Each structure stands twice: as structure tokens, then as C-alpha cells.
N, CA, C and O of each residue as an XYZ file, in Angstrom:
336
protein
N      -7.446     -0.941      8.015
C      -8.131     -0.621      6.778
C      -7.481     -1.309      5.598
O      -8.008     -1.270      4.486
N      -6.319     -1.951      5.832
C      -5.700     -2.710      4.759
C      -4.856     -1.909      3.791
O      -4.720     -2.305      2.634
N      -4.288     -0.804      4.220
C      -3.455      0.033      3.348
C      -1.991     -0.122      3.731
O      -1.641     -0.113      4.911
N      -1.139     -0.265      2.717
C       0.304     -0.302      2.958
C       0.779      1.129      3.141
O       0.682      1.940      2.219
N       1.292      1.444      4.320
C       1.798      2.787      4.619
C       3.059      2.631      5.449
O       3.102      1.821      6.375
N       4.077      3.398      5.124
C       5.282      3.423      5.945
C       5.741      4.865      6.069
O       5.333      5.721      5.284
N       6.568      5.129      7.028
C       7.036      6.496      7.194
C       8.065      6.619      8.276
O       8.556      5.631      8.821
N       8.380      7.857      8.575
C       9.357      8.129      9.602
C       9.215      9.545     10.106
O       8.442     10.344      9.575
N       9.986      9.842     11.153
C       9.948     11.185     11.708
C      11.266     11.498     12.385
O      12.020     10.605     12.773
N      11.520     12.774     12.515
C      12.652     13.264     13.289
C      12.235     14.611     13.860
O      11.840     15.521     13.131
N      12.330     14.715     15.170
C      11.866     15.923     15.876
C      10.432     16.203     15.466
O       9.580     15.323     15.590
N      10.141     17.401     14.983
C       8.778     17.761     14.612
C       8.450     17.528     13.149
O       7.388     17.942     12.683
N       9.335     16.875     12.419
C       9.138     16.655     10.982
C       8.753     15.199     10.742
O       9.307     14.297     11.370
N       7.801     14.968      9.832
C       7.368     13.601      9.554
C       7.047     13.441      8.076
O       6.849     14.419      7.355
N       7.001     12.215      7.654
C       6.619     11.900      6.276
C       6.156     10.462      6.204
O       6.498      9.642      7.056
N       5.380     10.164      5.183
C       4.937      8.794      4.998
C       4.625      8.548      3.538
O       4.378      9.474      2.766
N       4.643      7.279      3.179
C       4.436      6.845      1.797
C       3.405      5.734      1.771
O       3.314      4.936      2.704
N       2.646      5.688      0.723
C       1.652      4.628      0.543
C       2.325      3.488     -0.220
O       2.129      3.319     -1.423
N       3.128      2.708      0.518
C       3.806      1.540     -0.040
C       4.307      0.687      1.111
O       4.313      1.118      2.264
N       4.722     -0.513      0.787
C       5.361     -1.353      1.787
C       6.772     -0.826      1.982
O       7.491     -0.626      1.003
N       7.173     -0.604      3.188
C       8.474     -0.012      3.459
C       9.552     -1.046      3.642
O       9.328     -2.240      3.443
N      10.692     -0.596      4.013
C      10.991      0.801      4.320
C      11.324      1.596      3.062
O      11.635      1.026      2.016
N      11.255      2.902      3.177
C      11.679      3.806      2.110
C      12.992      4.426      2.564
O      13.034      5.222      3.502
N      14.070      4.040      1.871
C      15.403      4.526      2.218
C      16.038      5.367      1.127
O      17.116      5.930      1.322
N      15.372      5.459     -0.030
C      15.945      6.193     -1.152
C      14.819      6.753     -2.024
O      13.655      6.378     -1.881
N      15.186      7.640     -2.909
C      14.202      8.183     -3.846
C      13.620      7.064     -4.705
O      12.428      7.070     -5.012
N      14.449      6.117     -5.086
C      13.975      4.977     -5.891
C      12.909      4.189     -5.124
O      11.912      3.768     -5.711
N      13.110      3.989     -3.829
C      12.098      3.321     -3.002
C      10.812      4.146     -2.968
O       9.715      3.603     -3.098
N      10.954      5.448     -2.795
C       9.791      6.343     -2.703
C       8.983      6.336     -3.998
O       7.762      6.491     -3.965
N       9.640      6.161     -5.117
C       8.960      6.161     -6.415
C       8.023      4.956     -6.568
O       7.177      4.945     -7.463
N       8.163      3.956     -5.715
C       7.292      2.778     -5.767
C       5.969      3.013     -5.055
O       5.085      2.156     -5.085
N       5.827      4.169     -4.414
C       4.619      4.435     -3.625
C       3.424      4.739     -4.523
O       3.573      5.132     -5.680
N       2.245      4.548     -3.961
C       0.984      4.738     -4.678
C       0.541      6.199     -4.565
O      -0.171      6.581     -3.636
N       0.980      7.002     -5.533
C       0.678      8.439     -5.489
C      -0.802      8.715     -5.740
O      -1.337      9.703     -5.236
N      -1.468      7.860     -6.506
C      -2.909      8.055     -6.758
C      -3.702      7.847     -5.459
O      -4.629      8.602     -5.166
N      -3.334      6.824     -4.689
C      -4.015      6.593     -3.412
C      -3.731      7.734     -2.441
O      -4.624      8.176     -1.719
N      -2.475      8.215     -2.426
C      -2.151      9.340     -1.557
C      -2.999     10.549     -1.933
O      -3.494     11.252     -1.052
N      -3.172     10.799     -3.225
C      -3.977     11.949     -3.673
C      -5.417     11.830     -3.175
O      -5.994     12.817     -2.720
N      -5.998     10.639     -3.255
C      -7.358     10.421     -2.740
C      -7.408     10.672     -1.243
O      -8.328     11.321     -0.744
N      -6.413     10.153     -0.526
C      -6.359     10.326      0.922
C      -6.183     11.804      1.273
O      -6.837     12.315      2.182
N      -5.309     12.472      0.556
C      -5.068     13.897      0.818
C      -6.348     14.706      0.615
O      -6.678     15.559      1.439
N      -7.068     14.445     -0.473
C      -8.334     15.147     -0.722
C      -9.337     14.870      0.401
O     -10.043     15.773      0.850
N      -9.392     13.630      0.841
C     -10.287     13.282      1.946
C      -9.920     14.010      3.232
O     -10.800     14.455      3.969
N      -8.639     14.132      3.499
C      -8.193     14.852      4.693
C      -8.553     16.328      4.593
O      -8.955     16.935      5.585
N      -8.415     16.909      3.411
C      -8.827     18.306      3.224
C     -10.313     18.466      3.513
O     -10.728     19.428      4.160
N     -11.110     17.519      3.029
C     -12.554     17.569      3.284
C     -12.867     17.462      4.772
O     -13.902     17.948      5.227
N     -11.977     16.827      5.530
C     -12.128     16.701      6.985
C     -11.567     17.926      7.720
O     -11.658     18.019      8.944
N     -10.985     18.865      6.956
C     -10.425     20.068      7.568
C      -8.990     19.926      8.039
O      -8.508     20.741      8.824
N      -8.300     18.887      7.560
C      -6.898     18.666      7.929
C      -6.037     19.012      6.725
O      -6.187     18.423      5.654
N      -5.141     19.963      6.903
C      -4.298     20.452      5.822
C      -2.885     19.908      5.972
O      -2.156     20.278      6.893
N      -2.511     19.025      5.054
C      -1.202     18.378      5.048
C      -0.463     18.718      3.756
O      -1.054     19.255      2.819
N       0.826     18.405      3.712
C       1.592     18.587      2.481
C       0.910     17.800      1.365
O       0.491     16.663      1.582
N       0.793     18.389      0.172
C       0.028     17.757     -0.907
C       0.748     16.638     -1.658
O       0.231     16.143     -2.659
N       1.920     16.236     -1.196
C       2.675     15.202     -1.884
C       3.376     14.310     -0.874
O       3.764     14.761      0.204
N       3.536     13.052     -1.226
C       4.298     12.128     -0.382
C       5.767     12.505     -0.332
O       6.504     12.043      0.540
N       6.190     13.335     -1.257
C       7.601     13.699     -1.363
C       7.927     14.978     -0.605
O       9.011     15.539     -0.765
N       6.998     15.437      0.215
C       7.200     16.617      1.054
C       7.051     16.206      2.515
O       6.427     15.191      2.826
N       7.628     17.001      3.397
C       7.548     16.709      4.826
C       6.385     17.448      5.467
O       5.989     18.525      5.021
N       5.850     16.852      6.515
C       4.878     17.521      7.361
C       5.584     18.000      8.616
O       6.645     17.487      8.971
N       5.003     18.974      9.283
C       5.646     19.541     10.463
C       4.660     19.673     11.609
O       3.520     20.097     11.422
N       5.115     19.307     12.791
C       4.365     19.500     14.039
C       5.022     20.657     14.775
O       6.191     20.971     14.550
N       4.262     21.281     15.651
C       4.836     22.340     16.479
C       4.143     22.346     17.835
O       3.180     21.612     18.057
N       4.633     23.165     18.718
C       4.011     23.288     20.037
C       2.631     23.923     19.954
O       1.870     23.892     20.920
N       2.310     24.498     18.802
C       0.978     25.062     18.614
C      -0.080     23.971     18.447
O      -1.268     24.244     18.617
N       0.329     22.731     18.116
C      -0.591     21.615     17.965
C      -0.860     20.993     19.336
O       0.058     20.555     20.028
N      -2.121     20.966     19.704
C      -2.506     20.400     20.998
C      -2.763     18.899     20.867
O      -2.833     18.363     19.761
N      -2.901     18.237     22.000
C      -3.281     16.817     22.001
C      -4.628     16.647     21.301
O      -4.848     15.665     20.593
N      -5.521     17.605     21.504
C      -6.834     17.561     20.850
C      -6.682     17.647     19.328
O      -7.372     16.935     18.600
N      -5.788     18.511     18.844
C      -5.528     18.610     17.399
C      -5.049     17.270     16.853
O      -5.503     16.816     15.803
N      -4.137     16.653     17.570
C      -3.579     15.376     17.124
C      -4.663     14.304     17.120
O      -4.771     13.536     16.165
N      -5.457     14.247     18.170
C      -6.547     13.263     18.236
C      -7.545     13.462     17.102
O      -7.978     12.489     16.484
N      -7.914     14.706     16.822
C      -8.854     14.990     15.729
C      -8.260     14.574     14.385
O      -8.969     14.057     13.521
N      -6.963     14.800     14.212
C      -6.302     14.422     12.964
C      -6.298     12.913     12.790
O      -6.565     12.412     11.698
N      -5.999     12.191     13.851
C      -5.992     10.732     13.777
C      -7.385     10.175     13.494
O      -7.531      9.233     12.715
N      -8.394     10.746     14.117
C      -9.770     10.304     13.857
C     -10.174     10.587     12.410
O     -10.829      9.764     11.772
N      -9.784     11.745     11.900
C     -10.067     12.085     10.493
C      -9.380     11.098      9.573
O      -9.980     10.630      8.605
N      -8.121     10.775      9.864
C      -7.369      9.832      9.029
C      -8.056      8.472      9.013
O      -8.149      7.841      7.960
N      -8.537      8.011     10.162
C      -9.245      6.726     10.209
C     -10.485      6.749      9.327
O     -10.757      5.787      8.608
N     -11.235      7.842      9.379
C     -12.455      7.947      8.548
C     -12.096      7.929      7.059
O     -12.746      7.250      6.264
N     -11.070      8.670      6.699
C     -10.671      8.733      5.285
C     -10.134      7.398      4.816
O     -10.474      6.951      3.720
N      -9.293      6.743      5.626
C      -8.782      5.422      5.233
C      -9.927      4.446      5.012
O      -9.860      3.610      4.111
N     -10.963      4.539      5.808
C     -12.112      3.638      5.655
C     -12.849      3.873      4.336
O     -13.474      2.959      3.799
N     -12.774      5.095      3.820
C     -13.474      5.435      2.567
C     -12.681      5.054      1.326
O     -13.267      4.761      0.284
N     -11.359      5.055      1.425
C     -10.561      4.742      0.232
C     -10.197      3.294      0.259
O      -9.524      2.809     -0.650
């Protein structure tokens, strides 16, 4: 879709930024496109996917999330990326 996105994860925690990475510091994170993230976040909410409302917060996975949940989330993200 042509969007600069980078991120990382550890165990069940993940995060990502709308910028060319890597993001290794708060100063790096401040270069991210918060307006684009806000549009993407709103689109994900409209798709029924509830994520942290800021690039500066972590998301969390758990054993309660099924493969089907993950697949639906990825498909929703693809649709939203195509719109923004």
C-alpha cells in the first residue's frame, strides 16, 4: 500500500510507528506520522479492531486471541491501509 511502517515485539507485546525505521529512541519515534496513525486507528475501529490509540503505547496479544482473530485483524488492516 506504500506506507512507511516499522515496529517491534517482545513476547506478547508489540508496537509500531508510521515512519521509516528503525525506532530506537523517543526522538526517533517523534518523527512518525501521528496524523496517518490516527486515520488508520479510526479505520481499524470501524472494522471492529480495538488497538491502543497512540503509536506511543504498546499493544498486547494473549492466548485468548485465536488464529482466526489474528487473520481477521490482518485482513482489516489491509483494507484500512488501502483506504488511507
